[in-house]
PDB file of C-alpha atoms in Angstrom:
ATOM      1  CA  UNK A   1       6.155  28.116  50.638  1.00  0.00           C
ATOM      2  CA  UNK A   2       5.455  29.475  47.493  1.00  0.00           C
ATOM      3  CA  UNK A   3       6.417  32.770  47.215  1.00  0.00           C
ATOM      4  CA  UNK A   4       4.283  35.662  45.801  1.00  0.00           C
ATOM      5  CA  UNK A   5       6.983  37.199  44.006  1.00  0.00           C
ATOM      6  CA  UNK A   6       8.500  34.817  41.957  1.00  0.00           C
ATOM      7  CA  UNK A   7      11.121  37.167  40.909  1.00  0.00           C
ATOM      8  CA  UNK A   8      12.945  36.376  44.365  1.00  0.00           C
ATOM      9  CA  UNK A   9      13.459  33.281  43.897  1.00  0.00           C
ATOM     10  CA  UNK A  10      16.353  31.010  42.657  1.00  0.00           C
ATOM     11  CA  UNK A  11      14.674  28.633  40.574  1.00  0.00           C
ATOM     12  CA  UNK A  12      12.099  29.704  39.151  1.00  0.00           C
ATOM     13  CA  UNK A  13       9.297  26.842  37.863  1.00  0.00           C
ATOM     14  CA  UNK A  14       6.215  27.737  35.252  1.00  0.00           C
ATOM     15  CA  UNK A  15       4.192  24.992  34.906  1.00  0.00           C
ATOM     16  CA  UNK A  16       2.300  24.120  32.197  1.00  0.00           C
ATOM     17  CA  UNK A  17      -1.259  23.781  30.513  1.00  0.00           C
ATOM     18  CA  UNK A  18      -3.901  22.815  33.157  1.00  0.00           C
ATOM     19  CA  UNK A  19      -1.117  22.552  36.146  1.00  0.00           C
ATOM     20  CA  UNK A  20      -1.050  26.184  37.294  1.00  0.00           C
ATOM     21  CA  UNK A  21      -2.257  26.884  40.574  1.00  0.00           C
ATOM     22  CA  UNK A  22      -1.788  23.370  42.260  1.00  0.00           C
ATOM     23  CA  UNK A  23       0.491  24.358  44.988  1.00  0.00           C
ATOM     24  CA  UNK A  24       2.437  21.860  46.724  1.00  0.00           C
ATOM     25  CA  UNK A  25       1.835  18.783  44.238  1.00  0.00           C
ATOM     26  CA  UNK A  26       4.096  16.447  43.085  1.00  0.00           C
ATOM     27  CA  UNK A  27       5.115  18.204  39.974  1.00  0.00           C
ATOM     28  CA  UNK A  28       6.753  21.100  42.407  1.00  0.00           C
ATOM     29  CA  UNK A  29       8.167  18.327  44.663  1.00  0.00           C
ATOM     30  CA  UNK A  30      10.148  17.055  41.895  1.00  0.00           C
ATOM     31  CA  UNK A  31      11.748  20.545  41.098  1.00  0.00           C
ATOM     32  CA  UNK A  32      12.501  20.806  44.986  1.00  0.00           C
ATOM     33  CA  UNK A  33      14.602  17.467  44.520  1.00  0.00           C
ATOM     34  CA  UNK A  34      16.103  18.364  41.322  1.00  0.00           C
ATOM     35  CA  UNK A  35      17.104  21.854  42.789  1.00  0.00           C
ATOM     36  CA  UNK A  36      17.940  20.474  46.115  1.00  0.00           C
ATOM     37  CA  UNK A  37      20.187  22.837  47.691  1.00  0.00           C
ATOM     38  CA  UNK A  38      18.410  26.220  46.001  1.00  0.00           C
ATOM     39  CA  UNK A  39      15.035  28.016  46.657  1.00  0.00           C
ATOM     40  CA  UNK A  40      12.037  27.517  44.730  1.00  0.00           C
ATOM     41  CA  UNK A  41       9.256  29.138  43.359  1.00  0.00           C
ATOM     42  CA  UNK A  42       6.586  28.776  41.462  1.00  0.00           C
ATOM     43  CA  UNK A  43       4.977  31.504  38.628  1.00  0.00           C
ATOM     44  CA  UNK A  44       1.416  30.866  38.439  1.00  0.00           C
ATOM     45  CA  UNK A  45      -0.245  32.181  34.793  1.00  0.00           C
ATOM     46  CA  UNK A  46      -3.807  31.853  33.179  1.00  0.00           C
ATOM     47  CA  UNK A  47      -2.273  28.737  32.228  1.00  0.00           C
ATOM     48  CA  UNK A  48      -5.764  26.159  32.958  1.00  0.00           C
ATOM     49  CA  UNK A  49      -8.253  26.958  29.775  1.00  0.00           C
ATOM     50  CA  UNK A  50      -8.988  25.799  27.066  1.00  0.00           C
ATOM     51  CA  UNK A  51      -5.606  24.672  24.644  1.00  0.00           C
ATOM     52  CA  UNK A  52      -5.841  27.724  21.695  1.00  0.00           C
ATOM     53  CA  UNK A  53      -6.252  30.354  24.863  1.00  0.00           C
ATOM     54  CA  UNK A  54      -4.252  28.936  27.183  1.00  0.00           C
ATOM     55  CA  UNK A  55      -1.558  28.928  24.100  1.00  0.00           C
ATOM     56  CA  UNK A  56      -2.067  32.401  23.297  1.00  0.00           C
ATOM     57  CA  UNK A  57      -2.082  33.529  26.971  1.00  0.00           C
ATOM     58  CA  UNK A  58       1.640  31.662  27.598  1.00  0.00           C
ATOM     59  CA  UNK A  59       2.916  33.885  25.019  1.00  0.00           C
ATOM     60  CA  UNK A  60       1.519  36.939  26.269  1.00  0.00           C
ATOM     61  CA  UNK A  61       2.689  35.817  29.681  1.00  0.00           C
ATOM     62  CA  UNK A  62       5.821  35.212  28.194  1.00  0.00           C
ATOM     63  CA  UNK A  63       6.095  38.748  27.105  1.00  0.00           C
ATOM     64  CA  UNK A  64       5.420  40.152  30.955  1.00  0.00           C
ATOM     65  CA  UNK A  65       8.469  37.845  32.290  1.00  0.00           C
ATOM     66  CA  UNK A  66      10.289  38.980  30.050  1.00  0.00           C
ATOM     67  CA  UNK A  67       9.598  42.626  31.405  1.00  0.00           C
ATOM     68  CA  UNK A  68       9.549  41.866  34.781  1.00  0.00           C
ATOM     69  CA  UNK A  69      13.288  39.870  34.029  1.00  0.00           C
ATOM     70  CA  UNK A  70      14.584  42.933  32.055  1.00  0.00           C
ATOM     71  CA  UNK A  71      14.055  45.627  34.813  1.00  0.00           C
ATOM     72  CA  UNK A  72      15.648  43.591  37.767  1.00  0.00           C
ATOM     73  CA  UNK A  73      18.873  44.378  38.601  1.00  0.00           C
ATOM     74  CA  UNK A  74      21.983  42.388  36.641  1.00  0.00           C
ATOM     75  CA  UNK A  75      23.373  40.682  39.544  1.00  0.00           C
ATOM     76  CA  UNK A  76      19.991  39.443  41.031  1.00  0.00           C
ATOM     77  CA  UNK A  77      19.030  38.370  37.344  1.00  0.00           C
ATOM     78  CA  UNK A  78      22.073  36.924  36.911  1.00  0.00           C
ATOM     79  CA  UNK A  79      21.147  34.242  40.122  1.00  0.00           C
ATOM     80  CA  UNK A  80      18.058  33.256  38.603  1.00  0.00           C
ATOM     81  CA  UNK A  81      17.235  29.677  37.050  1.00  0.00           C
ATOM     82  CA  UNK A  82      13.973  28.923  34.598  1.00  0.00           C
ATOM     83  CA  UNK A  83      12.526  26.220  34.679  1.00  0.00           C
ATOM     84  CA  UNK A  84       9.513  25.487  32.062  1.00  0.00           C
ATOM     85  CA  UNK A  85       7.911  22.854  31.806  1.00  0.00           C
ATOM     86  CA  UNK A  86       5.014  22.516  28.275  1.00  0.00           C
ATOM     87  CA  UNK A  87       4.048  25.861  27.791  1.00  0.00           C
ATOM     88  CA  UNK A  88       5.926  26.700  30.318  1.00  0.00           C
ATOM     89  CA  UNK A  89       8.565  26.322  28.617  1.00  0.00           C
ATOM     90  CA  UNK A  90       7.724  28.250  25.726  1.00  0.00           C
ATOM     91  CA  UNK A  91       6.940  30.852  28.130  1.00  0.00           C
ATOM     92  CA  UNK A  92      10.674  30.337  29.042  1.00  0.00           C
ATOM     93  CA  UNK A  93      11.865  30.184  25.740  1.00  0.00           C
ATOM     94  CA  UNK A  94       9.887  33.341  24.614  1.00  0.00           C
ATOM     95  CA  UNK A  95      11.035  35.249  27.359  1.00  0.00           C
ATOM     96  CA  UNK A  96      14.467  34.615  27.636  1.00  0.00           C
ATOM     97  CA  UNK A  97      14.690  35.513  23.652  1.00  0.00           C
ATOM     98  CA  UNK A  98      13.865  39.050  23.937  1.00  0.00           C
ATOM     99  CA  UNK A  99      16.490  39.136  26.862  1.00  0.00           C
ATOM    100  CA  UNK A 100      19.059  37.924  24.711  1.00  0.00           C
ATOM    101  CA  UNK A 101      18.007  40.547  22.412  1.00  0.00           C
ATOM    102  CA  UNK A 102      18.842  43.048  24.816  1.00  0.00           C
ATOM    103  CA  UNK A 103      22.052  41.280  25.746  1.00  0.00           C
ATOM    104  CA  UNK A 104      20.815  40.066  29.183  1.00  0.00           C
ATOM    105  CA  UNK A 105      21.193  37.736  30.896  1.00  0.00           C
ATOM    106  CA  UNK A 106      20.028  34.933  33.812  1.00  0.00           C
ATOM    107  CA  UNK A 107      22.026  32.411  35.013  1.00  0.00           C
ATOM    108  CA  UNK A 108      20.401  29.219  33.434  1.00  0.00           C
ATOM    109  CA  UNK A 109      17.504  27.801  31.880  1.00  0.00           C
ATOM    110  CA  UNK A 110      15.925  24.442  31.523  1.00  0.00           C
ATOM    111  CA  UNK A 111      13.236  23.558  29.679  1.00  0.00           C
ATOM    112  CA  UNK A 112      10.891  20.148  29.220  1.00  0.00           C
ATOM    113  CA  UNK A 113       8.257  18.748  27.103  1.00  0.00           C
ATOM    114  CA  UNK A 114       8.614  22.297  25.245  1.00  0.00           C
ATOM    115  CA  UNK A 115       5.152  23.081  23.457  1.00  0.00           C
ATOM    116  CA  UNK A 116       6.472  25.160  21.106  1.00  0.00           C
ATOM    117  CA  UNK A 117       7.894  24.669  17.227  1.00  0.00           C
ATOM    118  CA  UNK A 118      11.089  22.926  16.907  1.00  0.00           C
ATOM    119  CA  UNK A 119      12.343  25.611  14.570  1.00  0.00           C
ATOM    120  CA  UNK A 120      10.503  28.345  15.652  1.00  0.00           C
ATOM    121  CA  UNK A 121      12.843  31.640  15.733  1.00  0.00           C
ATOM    122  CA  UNK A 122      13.313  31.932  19.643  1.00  0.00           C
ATOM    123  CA  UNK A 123      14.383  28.394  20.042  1.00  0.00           C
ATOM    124  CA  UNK A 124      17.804  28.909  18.008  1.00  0.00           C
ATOM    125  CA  UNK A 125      18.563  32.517  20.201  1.00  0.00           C
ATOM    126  CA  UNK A 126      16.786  31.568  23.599  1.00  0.00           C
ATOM    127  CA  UNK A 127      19.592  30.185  25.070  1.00  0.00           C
ATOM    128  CA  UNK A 128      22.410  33.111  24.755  1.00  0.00           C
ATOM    129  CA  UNK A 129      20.576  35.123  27.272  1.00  0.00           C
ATOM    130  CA  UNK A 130      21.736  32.139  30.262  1.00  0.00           C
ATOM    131  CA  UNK A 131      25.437  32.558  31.356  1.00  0.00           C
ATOM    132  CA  UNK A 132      25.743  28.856  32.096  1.00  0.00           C
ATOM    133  CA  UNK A 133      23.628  27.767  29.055  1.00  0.00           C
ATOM    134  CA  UNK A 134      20.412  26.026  29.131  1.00  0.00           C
ATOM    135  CA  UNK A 135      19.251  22.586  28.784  1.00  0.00           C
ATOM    136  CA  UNK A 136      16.330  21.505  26.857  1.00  0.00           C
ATOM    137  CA  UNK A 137      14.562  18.158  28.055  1.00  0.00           C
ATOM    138  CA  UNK A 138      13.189  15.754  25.036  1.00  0.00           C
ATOM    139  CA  UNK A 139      10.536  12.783  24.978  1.00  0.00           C
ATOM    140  CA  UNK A 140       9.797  10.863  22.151  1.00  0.00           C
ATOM    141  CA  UNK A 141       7.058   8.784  23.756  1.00  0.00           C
ATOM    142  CA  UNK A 142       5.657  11.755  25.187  1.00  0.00           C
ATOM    143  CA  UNK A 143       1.837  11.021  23.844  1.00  0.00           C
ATOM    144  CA  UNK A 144       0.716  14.466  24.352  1.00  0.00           C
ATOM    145  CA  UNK A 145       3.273  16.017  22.509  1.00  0.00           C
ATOM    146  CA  UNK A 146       3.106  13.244  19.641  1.00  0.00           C
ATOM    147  CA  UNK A 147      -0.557  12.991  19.409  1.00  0.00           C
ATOM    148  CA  UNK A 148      -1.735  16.004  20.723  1.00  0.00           C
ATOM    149  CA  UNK A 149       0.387  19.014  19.953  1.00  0.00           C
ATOM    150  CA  UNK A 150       0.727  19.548  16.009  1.00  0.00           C
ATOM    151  CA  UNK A 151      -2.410  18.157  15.334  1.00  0.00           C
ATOM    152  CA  UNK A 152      -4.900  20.275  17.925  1.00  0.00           C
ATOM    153  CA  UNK A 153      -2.405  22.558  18.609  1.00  0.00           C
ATOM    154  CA  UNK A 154      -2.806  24.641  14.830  1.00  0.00           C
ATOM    155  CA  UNK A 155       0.708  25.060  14.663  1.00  0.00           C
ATOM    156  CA  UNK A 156       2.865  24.140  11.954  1.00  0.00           C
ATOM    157  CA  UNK A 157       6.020  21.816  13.456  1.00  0.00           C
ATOM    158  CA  UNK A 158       6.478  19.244  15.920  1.00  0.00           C
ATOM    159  CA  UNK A 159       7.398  20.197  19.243  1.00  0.00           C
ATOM    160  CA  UNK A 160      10.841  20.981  20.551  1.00  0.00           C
ATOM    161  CA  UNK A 161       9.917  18.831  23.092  1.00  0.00           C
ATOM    162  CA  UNK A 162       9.682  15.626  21.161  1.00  0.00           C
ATOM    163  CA  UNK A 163      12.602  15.777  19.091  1.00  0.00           C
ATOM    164  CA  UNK A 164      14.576  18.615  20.302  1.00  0.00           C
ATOM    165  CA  UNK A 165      15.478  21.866  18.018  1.00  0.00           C
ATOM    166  CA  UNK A 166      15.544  21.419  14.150  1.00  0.00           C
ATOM    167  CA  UNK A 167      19.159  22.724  14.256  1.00  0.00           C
ATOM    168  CA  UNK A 168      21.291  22.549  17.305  1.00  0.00           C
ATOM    169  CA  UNK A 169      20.774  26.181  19.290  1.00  0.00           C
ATOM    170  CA  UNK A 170      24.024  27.975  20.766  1.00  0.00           C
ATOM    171  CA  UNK A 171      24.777  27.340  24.854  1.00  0.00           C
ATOM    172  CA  UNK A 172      22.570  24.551  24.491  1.00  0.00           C
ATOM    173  CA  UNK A 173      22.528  20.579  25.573  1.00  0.00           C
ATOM    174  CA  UNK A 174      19.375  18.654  24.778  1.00  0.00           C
ATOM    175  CA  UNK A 175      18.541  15.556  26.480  1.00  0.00           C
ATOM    176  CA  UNK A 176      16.232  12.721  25.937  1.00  0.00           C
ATOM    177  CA  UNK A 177      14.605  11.551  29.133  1.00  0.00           C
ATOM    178  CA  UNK A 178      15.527   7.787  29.583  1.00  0.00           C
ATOM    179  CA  UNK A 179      13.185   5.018  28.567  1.00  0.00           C
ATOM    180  CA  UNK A 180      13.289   3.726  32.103  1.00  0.00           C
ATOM    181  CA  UNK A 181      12.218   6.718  34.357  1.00  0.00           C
ATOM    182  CA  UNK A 182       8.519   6.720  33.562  1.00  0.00           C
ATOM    183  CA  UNK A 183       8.536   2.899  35.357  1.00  0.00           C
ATOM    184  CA  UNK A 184      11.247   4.089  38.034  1.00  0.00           C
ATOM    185  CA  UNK A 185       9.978   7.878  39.094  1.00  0.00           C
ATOM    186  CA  UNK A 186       8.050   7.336  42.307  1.00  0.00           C
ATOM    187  CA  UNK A 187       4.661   8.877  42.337  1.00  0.00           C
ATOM    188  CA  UNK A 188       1.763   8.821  44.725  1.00  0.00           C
ATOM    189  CA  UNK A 189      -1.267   9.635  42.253  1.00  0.00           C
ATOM    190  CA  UNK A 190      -3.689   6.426  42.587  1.00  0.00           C
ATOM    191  CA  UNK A 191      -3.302   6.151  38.389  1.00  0.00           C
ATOM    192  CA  UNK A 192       0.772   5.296  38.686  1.00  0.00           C
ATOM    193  CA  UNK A 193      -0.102   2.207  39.867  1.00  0.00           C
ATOM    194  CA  UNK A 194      -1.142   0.981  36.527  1.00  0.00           C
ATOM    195  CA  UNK A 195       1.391   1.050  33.915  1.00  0.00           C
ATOM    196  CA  UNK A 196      -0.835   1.523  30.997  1.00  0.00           C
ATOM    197  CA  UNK A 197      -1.506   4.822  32.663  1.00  0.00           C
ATOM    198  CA  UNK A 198       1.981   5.522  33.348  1.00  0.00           C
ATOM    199  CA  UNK A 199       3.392   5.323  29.993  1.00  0.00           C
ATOM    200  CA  UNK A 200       0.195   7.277  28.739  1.00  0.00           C
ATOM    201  CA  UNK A 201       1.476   9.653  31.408  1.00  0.00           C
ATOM    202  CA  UNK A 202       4.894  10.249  29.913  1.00  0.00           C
ATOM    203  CA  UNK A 203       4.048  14.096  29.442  1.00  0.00           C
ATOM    204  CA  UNK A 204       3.923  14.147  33.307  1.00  0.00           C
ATOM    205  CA  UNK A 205       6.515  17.061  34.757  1.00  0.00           C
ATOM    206  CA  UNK A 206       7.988  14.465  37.037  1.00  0.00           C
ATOM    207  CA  UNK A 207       9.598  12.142  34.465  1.00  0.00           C
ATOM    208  CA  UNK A 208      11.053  15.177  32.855  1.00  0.00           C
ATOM    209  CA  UNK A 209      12.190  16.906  36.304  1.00  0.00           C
ATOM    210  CA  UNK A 210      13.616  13.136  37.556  1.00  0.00           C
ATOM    211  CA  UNK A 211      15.904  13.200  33.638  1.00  0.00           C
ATOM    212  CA  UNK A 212      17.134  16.657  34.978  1.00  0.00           C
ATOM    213  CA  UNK A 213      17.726  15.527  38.776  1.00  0.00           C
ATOM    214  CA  UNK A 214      19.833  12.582  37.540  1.00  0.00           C
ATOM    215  CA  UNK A 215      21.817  14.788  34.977  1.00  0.00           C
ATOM    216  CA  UNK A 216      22.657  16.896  37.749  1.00  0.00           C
ATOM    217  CA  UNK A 217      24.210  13.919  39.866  1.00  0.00           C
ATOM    218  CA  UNK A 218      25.939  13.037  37.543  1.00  0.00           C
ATOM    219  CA  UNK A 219      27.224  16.429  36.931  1.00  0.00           C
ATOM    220  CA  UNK A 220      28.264  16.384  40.914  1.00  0.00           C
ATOM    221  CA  UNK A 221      30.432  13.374  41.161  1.00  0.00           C
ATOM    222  CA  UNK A 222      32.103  14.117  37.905  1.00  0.00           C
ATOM    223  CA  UNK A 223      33.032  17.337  39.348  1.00  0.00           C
ATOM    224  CA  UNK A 224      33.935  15.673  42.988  1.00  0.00           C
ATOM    225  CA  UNK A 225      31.330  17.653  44.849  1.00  0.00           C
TER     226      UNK A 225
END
């Protein structure tokens, strides 16, 4: 179920441009088996126009969050997981910045195929506001991101999620999604089955969420749980 208030929930997943308001679709799936044992929810924003509004509407969205994370009580914040995914995760990002600023905090934050600058101000502070530090997600065959993002998206940098930060943030890991998980991530859309589509695809949540669910095994049996 996804739940109305998305404030309750453990992890907490924004989607990105043109994916809000899908419901159960694979994209959600994938942060149910990446957060296996925790509960999920989804925060739905005017997130499907077109790219310069839905843009300007993540960071006023961002802004709300970041209200809505700052009156909640510490210890309930303090369970809390982001998860972002495009401008999602500059909604993430954004938010999480100004709670830092504050000096609170949630307990992690991950965020993938960033659409935001990769030295833009709240990407170097972001990640002081998670008490277990956040980890930022990195393609560089992500076409959208390479093709699409500086040159439509009027802004002046590539994308924190192509390259990762200009400067390595605080409480930070990045990772770069392995070259082999667009051809291994299982998908059901009728378009995986061609693999010209699938590598065009490599902006696709999944690929990003399947990087994070295989960081997090690994995480597991190196601690012996």
């Amino acid at each position: 179920m996804i739940m109305p208030c998305a404030l309750m929930a453990a992890v907490l997943y924004i989607p990105g441009w043109h994916r809000c308001g899908r419901g159960e679709d694979e994209a959600l799936q994938s942060v149910r088996a990446a957060f296996a044992n925790e509960t999920v929810a989804v925060r739905n924003w005017d997130g499907n126009g077109h790219w310069k509004k839905a843009k300007a509407n993540a960071d006023e969205e961002a802004k709300r969050l970041y209200a809505e994370l700052a009156a909640l009580p510490d210890d309930e914040r303090k369970r809390l997981t982001l998860v972002g995914h495009s401008l999602g995760a500059r909604i993430a990002v954004r938010a999480l910045a100004r709670l830092g600023d504050d000096g609170k905090k949630v307990r992690r934050a991950v965020v993938m195929a960033a659409a935001i600058p990769r030295d833009d101000a709240d990407v170097s502070s972001f990640a002081t506001a998670c008490t277990d530090g956040a980890l930022i997600v990195c393609n560089p065959k992500d076409t959208m991101l390479r093709w699409g993002y500086r040159p439509f998206g009027g802004e002046h940098a590539v994308a924190l999620g192509l390259t990762g930060p200009s400067e390595p943030p605080q409480n930070c890991i990045v990772s770069f999604v392995a070259p082999t998980i667009p051809r291994e991530t299982p998908l059901r859309a009728a378009w995986a089955k061609v693999g010209l589509f699938r590598s065009l695809a490599a902006h696709y949540a999944p690929f990003y969420l399947e990087q994070v669910k295989r960081r997090k095994e690994r995480s597991d049996v190196e601690r012996g749980t």
